[in-house]
Coordinates of C-alpha atoms and ligand atoms in Angstrom, one line a residue:
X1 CA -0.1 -4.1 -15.9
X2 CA -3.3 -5.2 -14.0
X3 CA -6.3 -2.9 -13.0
X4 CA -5.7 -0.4 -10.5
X5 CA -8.2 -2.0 -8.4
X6 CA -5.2 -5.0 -7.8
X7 CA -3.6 -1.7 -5.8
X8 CA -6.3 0.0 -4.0
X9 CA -8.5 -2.8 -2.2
X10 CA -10.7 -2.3 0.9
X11 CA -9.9 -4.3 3.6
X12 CA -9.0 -4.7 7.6
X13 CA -5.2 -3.4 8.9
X14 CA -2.6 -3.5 9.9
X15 CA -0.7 -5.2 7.2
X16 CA -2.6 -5.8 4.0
X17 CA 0.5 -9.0 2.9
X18 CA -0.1 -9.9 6.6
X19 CA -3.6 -9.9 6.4
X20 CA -5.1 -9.5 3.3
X21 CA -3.0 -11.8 1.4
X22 CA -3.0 -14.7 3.1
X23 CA -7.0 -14.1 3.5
X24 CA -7.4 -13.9 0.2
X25 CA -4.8 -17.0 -0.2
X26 CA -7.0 -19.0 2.4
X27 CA -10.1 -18.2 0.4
X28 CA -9.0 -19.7 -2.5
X29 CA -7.6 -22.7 -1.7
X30 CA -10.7 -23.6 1.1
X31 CA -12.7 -23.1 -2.1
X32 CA -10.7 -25.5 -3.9
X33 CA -10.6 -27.9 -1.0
X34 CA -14.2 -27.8 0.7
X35 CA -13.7 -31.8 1.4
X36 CA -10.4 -31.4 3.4
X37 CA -10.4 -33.0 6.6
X38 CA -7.6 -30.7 7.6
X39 CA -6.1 -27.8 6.6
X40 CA -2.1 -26.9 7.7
X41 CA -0.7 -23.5 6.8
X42 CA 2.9 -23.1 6.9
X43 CA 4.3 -19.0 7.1
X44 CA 7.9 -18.5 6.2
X45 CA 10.1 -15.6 6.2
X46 CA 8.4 -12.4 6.8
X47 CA 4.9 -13.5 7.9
X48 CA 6.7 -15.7 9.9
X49 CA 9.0 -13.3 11.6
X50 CA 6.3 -10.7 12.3
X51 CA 2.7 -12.2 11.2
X52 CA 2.3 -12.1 15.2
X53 CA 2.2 -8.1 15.6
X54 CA 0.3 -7.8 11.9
X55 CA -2.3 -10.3 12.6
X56 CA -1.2 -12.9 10.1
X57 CA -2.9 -15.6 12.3
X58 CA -6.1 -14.1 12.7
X59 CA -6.4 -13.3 9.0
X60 CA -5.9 -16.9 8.5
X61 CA -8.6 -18.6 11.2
X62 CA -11.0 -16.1 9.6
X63 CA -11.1 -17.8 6.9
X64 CA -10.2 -21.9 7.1
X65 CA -12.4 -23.8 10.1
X66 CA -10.5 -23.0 13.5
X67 CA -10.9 -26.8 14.7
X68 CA -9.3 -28.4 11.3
X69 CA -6.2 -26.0 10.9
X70 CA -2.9 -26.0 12.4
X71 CA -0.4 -22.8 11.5
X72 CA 3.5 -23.0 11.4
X73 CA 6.3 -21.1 11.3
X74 CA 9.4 -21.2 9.7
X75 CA 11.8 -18.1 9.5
X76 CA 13.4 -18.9 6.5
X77 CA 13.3 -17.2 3.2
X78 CA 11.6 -18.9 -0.2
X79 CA 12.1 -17.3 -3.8
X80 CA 11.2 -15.3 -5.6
X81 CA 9.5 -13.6 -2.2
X82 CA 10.2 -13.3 1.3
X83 CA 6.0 -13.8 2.1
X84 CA 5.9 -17.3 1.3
X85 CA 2.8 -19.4 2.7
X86 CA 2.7 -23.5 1.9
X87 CA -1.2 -24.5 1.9
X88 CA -1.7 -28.3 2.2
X89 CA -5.1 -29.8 2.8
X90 CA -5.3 -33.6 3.9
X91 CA -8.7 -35.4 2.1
X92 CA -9.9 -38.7 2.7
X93 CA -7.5 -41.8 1.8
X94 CA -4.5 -39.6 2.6
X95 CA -4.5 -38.0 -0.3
X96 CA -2.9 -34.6 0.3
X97 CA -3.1 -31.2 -1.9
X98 CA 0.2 -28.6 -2.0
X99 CA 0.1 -24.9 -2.8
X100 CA 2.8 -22.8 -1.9
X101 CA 1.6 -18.9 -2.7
X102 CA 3.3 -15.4 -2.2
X103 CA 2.0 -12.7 -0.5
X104 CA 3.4 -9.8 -2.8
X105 CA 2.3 -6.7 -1.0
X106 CA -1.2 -4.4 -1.3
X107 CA -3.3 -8.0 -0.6
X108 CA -2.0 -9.4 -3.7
X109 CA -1.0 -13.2 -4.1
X110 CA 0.8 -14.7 -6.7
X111 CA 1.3 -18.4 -7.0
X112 CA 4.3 -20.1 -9.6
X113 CA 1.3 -22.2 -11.0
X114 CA -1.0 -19.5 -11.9
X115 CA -3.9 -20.8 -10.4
X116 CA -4.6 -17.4 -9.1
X117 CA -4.6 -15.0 -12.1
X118 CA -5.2 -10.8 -12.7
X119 CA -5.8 -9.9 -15.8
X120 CA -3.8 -7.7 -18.0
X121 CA -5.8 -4.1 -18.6
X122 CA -2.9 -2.1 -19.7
X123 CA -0.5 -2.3 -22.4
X124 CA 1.8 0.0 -21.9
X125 CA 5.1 -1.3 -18.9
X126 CA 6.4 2.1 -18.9
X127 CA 5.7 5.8 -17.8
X128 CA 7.4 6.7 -20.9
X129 CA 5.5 4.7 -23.0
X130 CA 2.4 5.5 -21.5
X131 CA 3.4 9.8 -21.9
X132 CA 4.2 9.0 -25.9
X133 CA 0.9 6.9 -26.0
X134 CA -1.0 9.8 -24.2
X135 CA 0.8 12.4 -26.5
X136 CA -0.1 10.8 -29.4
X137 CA -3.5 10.2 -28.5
X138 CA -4.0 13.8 -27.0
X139 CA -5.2 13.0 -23.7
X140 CA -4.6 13.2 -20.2
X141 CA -3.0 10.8 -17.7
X142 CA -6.2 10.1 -16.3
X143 CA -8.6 9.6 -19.5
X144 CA -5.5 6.9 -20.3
X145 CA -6.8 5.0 -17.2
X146 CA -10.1 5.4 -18.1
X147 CA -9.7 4.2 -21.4
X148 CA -8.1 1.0 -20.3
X149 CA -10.0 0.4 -17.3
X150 CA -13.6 -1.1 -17.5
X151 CA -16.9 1.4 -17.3
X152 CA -17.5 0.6 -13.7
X153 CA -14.0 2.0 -12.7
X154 CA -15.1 5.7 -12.0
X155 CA -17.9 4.0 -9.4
X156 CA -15.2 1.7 -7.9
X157 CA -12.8 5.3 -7.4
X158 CA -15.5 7.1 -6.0
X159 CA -16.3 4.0 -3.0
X160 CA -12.3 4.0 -2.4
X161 CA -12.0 7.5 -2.0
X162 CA -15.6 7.2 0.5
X163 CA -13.6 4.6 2.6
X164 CA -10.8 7.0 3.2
X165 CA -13.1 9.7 3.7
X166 CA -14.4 7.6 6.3
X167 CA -11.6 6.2 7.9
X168 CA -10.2 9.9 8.2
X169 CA -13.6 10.7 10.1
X170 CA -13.2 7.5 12.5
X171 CA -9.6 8.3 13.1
X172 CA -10.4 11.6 13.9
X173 CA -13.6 10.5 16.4
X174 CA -11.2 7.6 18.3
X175 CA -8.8 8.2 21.3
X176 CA -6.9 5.9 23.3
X177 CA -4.3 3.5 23.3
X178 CA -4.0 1.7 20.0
X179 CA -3.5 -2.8 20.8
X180 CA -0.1 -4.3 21.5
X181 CA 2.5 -3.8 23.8
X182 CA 3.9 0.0 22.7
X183 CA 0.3 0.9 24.3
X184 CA 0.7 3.8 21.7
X185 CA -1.4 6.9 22.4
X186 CA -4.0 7.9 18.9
X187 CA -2.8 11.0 18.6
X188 CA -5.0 12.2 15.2
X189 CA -7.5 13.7 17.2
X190 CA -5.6 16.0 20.0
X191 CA -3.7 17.5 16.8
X192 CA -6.8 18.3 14.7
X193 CA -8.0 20.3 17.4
X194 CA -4.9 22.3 17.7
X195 CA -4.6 23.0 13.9
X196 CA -8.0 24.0 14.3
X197 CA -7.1 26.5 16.9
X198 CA -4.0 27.5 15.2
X199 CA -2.9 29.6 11.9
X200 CA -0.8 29.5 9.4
X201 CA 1.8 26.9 9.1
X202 CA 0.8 24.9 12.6
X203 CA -3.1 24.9 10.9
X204 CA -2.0 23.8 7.5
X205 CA 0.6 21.2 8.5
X206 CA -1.1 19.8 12.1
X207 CA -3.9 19.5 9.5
X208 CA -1.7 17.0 6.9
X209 CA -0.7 15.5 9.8
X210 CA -3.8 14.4 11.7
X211 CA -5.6 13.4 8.1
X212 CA -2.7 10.6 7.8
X213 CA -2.6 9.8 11.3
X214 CA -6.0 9.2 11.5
X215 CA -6.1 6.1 9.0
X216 CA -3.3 5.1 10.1
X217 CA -4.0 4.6 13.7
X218 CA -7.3 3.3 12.3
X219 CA -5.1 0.7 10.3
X220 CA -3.1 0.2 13.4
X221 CA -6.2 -0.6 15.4
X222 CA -7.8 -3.1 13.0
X223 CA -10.4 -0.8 11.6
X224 CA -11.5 -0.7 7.2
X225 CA -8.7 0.9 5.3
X226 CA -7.7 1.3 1.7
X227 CA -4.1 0.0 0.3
X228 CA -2.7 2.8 -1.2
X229 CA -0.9 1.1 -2.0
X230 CA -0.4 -1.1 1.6
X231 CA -2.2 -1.0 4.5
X232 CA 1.0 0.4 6.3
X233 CA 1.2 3.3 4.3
X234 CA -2.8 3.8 3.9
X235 CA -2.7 7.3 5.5
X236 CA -0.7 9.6 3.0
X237 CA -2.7 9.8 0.0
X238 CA -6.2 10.4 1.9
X239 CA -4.3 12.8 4.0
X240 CA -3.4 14.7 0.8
X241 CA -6.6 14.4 -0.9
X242 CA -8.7 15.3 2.0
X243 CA -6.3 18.7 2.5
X244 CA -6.6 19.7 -0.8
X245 CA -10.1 18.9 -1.1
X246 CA -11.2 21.3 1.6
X247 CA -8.3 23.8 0.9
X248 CA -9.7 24.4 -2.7
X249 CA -13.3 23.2 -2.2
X250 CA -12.5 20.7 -5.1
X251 CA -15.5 18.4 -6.3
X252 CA -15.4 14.8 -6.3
X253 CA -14.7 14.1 -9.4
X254 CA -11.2 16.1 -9.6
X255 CA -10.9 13.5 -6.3
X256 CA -11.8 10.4 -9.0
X257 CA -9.4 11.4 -11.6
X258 CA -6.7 11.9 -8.8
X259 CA -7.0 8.8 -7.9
X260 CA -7.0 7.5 -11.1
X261 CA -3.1 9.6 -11.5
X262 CA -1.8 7.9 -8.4
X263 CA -3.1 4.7 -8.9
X264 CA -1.4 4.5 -12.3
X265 CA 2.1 5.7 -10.5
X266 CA 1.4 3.4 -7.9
X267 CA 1.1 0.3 -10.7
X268 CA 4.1 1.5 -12.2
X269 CA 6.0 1.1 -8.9
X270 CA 4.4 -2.5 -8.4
X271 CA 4.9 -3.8 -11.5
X272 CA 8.5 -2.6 -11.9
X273 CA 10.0 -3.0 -8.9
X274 CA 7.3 -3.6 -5.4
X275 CA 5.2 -2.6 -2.8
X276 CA 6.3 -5.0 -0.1
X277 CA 8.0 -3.7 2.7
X278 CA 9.4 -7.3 2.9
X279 CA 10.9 -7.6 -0.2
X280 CA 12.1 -4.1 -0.9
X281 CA 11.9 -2.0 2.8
X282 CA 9.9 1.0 3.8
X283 CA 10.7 2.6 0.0
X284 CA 8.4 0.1 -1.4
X285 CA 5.7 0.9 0.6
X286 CA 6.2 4.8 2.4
X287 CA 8.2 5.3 -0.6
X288 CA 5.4 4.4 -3.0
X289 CA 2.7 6.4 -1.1
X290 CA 4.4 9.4 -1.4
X291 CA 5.0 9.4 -4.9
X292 CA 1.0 8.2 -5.6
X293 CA 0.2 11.4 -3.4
X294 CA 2.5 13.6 -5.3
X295 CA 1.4 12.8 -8.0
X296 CA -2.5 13.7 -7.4
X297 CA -1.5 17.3 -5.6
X298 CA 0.3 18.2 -8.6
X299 CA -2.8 17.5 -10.6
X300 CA -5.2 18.6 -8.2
X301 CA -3.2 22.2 -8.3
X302 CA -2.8 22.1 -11.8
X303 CA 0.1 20.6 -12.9
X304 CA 1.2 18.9 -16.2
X305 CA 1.8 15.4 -17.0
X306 CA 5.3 16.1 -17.0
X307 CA 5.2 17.9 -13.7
X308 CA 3.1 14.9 -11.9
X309 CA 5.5 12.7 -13.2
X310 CA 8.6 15.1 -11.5
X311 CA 6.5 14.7 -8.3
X312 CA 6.1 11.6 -8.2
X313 CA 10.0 10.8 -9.2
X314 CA 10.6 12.7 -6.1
X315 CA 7.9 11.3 -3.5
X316 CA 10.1 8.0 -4.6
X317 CA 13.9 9.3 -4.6
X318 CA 13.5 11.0 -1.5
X319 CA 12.6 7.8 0.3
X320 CA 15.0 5.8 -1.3
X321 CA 16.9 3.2 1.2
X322 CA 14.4 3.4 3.9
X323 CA 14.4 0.5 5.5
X324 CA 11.3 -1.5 7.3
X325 CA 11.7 -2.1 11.2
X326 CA 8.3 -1.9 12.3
X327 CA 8.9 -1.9 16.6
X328 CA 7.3 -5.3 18.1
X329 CA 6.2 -6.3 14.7
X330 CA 3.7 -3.7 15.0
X331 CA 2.9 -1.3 12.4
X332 CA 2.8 1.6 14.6
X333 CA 6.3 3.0 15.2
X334 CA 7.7 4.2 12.7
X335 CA 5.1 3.1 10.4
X336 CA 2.4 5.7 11.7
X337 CA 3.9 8.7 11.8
X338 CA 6.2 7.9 9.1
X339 CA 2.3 8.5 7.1
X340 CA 2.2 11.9 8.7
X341 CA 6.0 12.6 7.1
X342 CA 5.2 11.2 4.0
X343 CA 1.7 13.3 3.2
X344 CA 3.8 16.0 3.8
X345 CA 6.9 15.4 1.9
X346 CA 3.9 14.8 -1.0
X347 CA 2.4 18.2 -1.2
X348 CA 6.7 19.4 -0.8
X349 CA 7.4 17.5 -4.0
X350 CA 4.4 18.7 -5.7
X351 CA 4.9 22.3 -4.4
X352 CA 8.2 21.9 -5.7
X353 CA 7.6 20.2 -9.4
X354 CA 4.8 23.4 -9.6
X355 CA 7.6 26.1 -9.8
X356 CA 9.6 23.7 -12.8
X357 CA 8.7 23.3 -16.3
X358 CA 8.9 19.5 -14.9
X359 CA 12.1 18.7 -16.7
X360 CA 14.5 16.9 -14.7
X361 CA 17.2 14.5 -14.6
X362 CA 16.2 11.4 -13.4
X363 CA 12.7 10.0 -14.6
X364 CA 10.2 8.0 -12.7
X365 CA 11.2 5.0 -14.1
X366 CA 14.9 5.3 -13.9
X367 CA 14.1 6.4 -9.8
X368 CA 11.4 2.6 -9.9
X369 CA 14.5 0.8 -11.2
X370 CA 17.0 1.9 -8.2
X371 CA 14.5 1.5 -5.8
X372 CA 14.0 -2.3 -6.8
X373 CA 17.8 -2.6 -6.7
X374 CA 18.3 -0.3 -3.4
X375 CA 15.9 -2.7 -2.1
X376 CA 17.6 -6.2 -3.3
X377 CA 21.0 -4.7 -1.6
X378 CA 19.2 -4.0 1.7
X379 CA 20.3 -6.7 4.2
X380 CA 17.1 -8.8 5.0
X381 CA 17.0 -7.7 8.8
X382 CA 16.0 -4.5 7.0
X383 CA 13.3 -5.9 5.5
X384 CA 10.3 -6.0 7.7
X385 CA 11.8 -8.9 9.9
X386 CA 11.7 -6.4 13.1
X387 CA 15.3 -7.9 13.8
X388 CA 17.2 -4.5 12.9
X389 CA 16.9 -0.9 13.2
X390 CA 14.4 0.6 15.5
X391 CA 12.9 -2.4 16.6
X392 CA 16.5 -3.2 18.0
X393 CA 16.7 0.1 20.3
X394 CA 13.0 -0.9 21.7
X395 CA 14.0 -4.5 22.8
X396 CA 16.9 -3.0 24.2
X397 CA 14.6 -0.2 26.5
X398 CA 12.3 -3.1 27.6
Ligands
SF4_401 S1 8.1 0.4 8.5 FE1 7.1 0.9 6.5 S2 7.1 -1.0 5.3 FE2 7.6 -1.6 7.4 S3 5.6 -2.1 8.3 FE3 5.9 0.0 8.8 S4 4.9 1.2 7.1 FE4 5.2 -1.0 6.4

C-alpha cells in the first residue's frame, strides 16, 4: 500500500476524481509536453456523464492553456475504470503523443504504462496481517503507521487535520445558496446555533451535524477541503474529530494519531476494493468515510485495536449497496447530508464496538471484499452517472 498522504490530499471540491485527478493528470502530461501546439482531452464514462456539475472542465483549463485545448465527451465506459481521460498533444510535424489515464478516486491517477507511479510504504495488504505484525511487534495501530511512513508524516497530519479545522470554521461563517441549479440553502451555520441553544441529544447531534455540513457545503461551493478519503465525503471524519476534540478537550496529538488509524483503514479500503463513487457507488466513498471515522472515535475514547477494527467493519457494512446518484451531477443532494448521516452513524459504531470485547463475525477485510463485489454488481446508472436513483425523481419535479 502507498503512503497515506495518496488518501488524504488538500485540494478544491466538489469531486476530488472530477477535479483533482484530472488536474493532477493535466499537470503531468503538460509537463511532458511543454512543446505541444495543442492539447485535446477526451472524458469518458463518468467524468463524462457528470464532469459538468463536478467541475471536471474547469479543473482541466486550470491547468493546460485555454486557447490550445479542446475537451470531449464520450459517455462510454473504458476498463479497468469508469473515469477514463485520453490526453493527446499534437507537436510540430504532426507528430502526436497518446495517454489514456484513470481517475481512481481521492485525486489519485493511475495510468496502464506506469508513467505516473506511488511508491510502496507498506508491506503488509491486509488488516490481519498488519494486527499479527503489530502483535508481534508490541505496538499500536498508529506507531505501525509511523514506522512505515517517513519522519515528516506527523507534520503532514497535523496541516491535514488544520485544513479541516479550517474548513469546519468557513463552513460554519458562510450562508447562502450553495452554485448550481438546486440553489441549495448552507445550512451548517443556522444548525450550530440551535445546538448551541439546545441540550442534550439536539446539542450533541445538531453539533455532529453542522461540523460535516460545514465542509461539505464548503466542498460543494468550491472552497479547500481534504479527501478523506473523496472530496464528496470530506465532512464525516472532521465532523468526528472536531466533536470529540471539544467533548474531551483532547490535544492534538491524540488528533495526529487518529488520523493516522483512519488513514490506515481508509488504505485498506482503497487498495482492496475503492474509493470511487464511480466504480463502486456511494459505499466506496460515504461508506469509506464512515468506517475511517469509526475507527478514530473508537481510539480517541479508548478503544482497542480489535475494537477500532469492529468499528470500522461496521462504518463499512452499514453502508453497503449504497448507490451514487448525485441530483444534477452535483454533489450536494444526497451527497451533503448524507456527511451529516455518516459522522453520526461513526460515533454509533464506535459507541457500539466500546460496549464489545471487539470480537465479531465478519472482519474488516471480509466487509472490504463484499463491498468491492456489492459494487461490481451495482448496475452502472448507480454509479455516479446521475441517470438513476434520486437524480431521476428531480428531473421528473423540474
Ligand atoms: S452520492 Fe456519494 S459517491 Fe456520489 S457524488 Fe455524492 S458523496 Fe460522492
Amino acid at each position: 500500500m502507498e503512503s497515506i498522504r495518496e488518501l488524504f490530499r488538500v485540494g478544491k471540491g466538489p469531486s476530488s476524481s472530477h477535479t483533482m485527478g484530472p488536474a493532477l493528470a493535466a499537470k503531468i502530461f503538460k509537463e511532458k509536453n511543454p512543446d505541444a501546439i495543442s492539447y485535446r482531452v477526451t472524458l469518458y464514462g463518468s467524468l463524462a456523464a457528470t464532469g459538468k456539475g463536478h467541475l471536471t472542465e474547469e479543473a482541466l483549463r486550470e491547468i493546460l492553456p485555454e486557447e490550445k485545448t479542446t475537451i470531449i465527451k464520450k459517455e462510454k465506459f473504458l476498463r479497468p475504470h469508469p473515469n477514463a481521460m485520453l490526453f493527446e498533444a499534437e507537436k510540430k510535424k504532426g507528430k502526436k503523443i497518446k495517454w489514456l489515464v484513470f481517475s481512481t478516486g481521492g485525486g489519485s491517477i493511475k495510468d496502464l504504462k506506469n508513467i505516473y507511479k506511488m511508491r510502496k510504504v507498506y508491506p503488509h495488504k491486509s488488516f490481519k496481517e498488519i494486527f499479527e505484525y503489530c502483535l508481534k511487534n508490541g505496538i499500536t495501530l498508529y506507531e505501525y503507521v509511523f514506522r512505515f511512513e517517513d519522519k515528516n508524516i506527523k507534520r503532514y497530519l497535523l496541516n491535514i487535520w488544520n485544513t479541516m479545522e479550517d474548513a469546519i470554521k468557513r463552513g460554519l461563517k458562510a450562508e447562502g445558496v450553495l452554485p448550481g441549479p438546486l440553489k441549495l440553502e448552507r445550512r451548517a451555520s443556522s444548525m450550530y446555533i440551535r445546538s448551541c441553544n439546545s441540550r442534550g441529544i439536539m446539542e450533541r447531534i445538531g453539533r455532529v451535524f453542522s461540523y460535516a455540513l460545514a465542509v461539505a457545503e464548503e466542498n460543494a461551493n468550491g472552497g479547500i477541503v481534504v479527501t478523506a478519503p473523496t472530496c464528496g465525503s470530506s465532512g464525516v471524519l472532521p465532523s468526528v474529530l472536531k466533536y470529540l476534540k471539544e467533548s474531551y478537550k483532547l490535544r492534538e496529538e491524540k488528533i495526529i494519531n487518529a488520523l493516522a488509524i483512519s488513514g490506515l483503514f481508509g488504505n485498506l479500503i482503497k487498495h482492496n476494493a475503492s474509493i470511487s463513487g464511480a466504480e463502486v457507488g456511494c459505499q466506496g466513498e460515504i461508506g469509506t468515510a464512515c468506517s475511517m471515522a469509526a475507527a478514530a472515535a473508537t481510539y480517541l475514547l479508548g478503544g482497542s485495536a480489535k475494537q477500532m477494527e469492529y468499528a470500522a467493519e461496521m462504518g463499512l457494512e452499514h453502508h453497503l449497496g449504497l448507490t451514487c446518484d448525485p441530483v444534477a451531477g452535483m454533489v450536494q443532494v444526497p451527497c451533503i447530508e448524507r456527511n451529516a448521516m455518516a459522522a453520526e452513524r461513526a460515533l454509533d459504531c464506535a459507541v457500539y464496538a466500546l460496549q464489545t470485547d471487539g470480537t465479531h463475525k465478519i472482519t474488516f477485510d471480509e466487509v472490504v471484499r463484499i463491498m468491492k463485489q456489492t459494487g461490481q454488481d451495482m448496475k452502472v446508472q448507480y454509479r455516479e452517472t446521475a441517470r438513476a436513483g434520486l437524480a431521476t425523481v428531480f428531473k421528473m419535479k423540474r
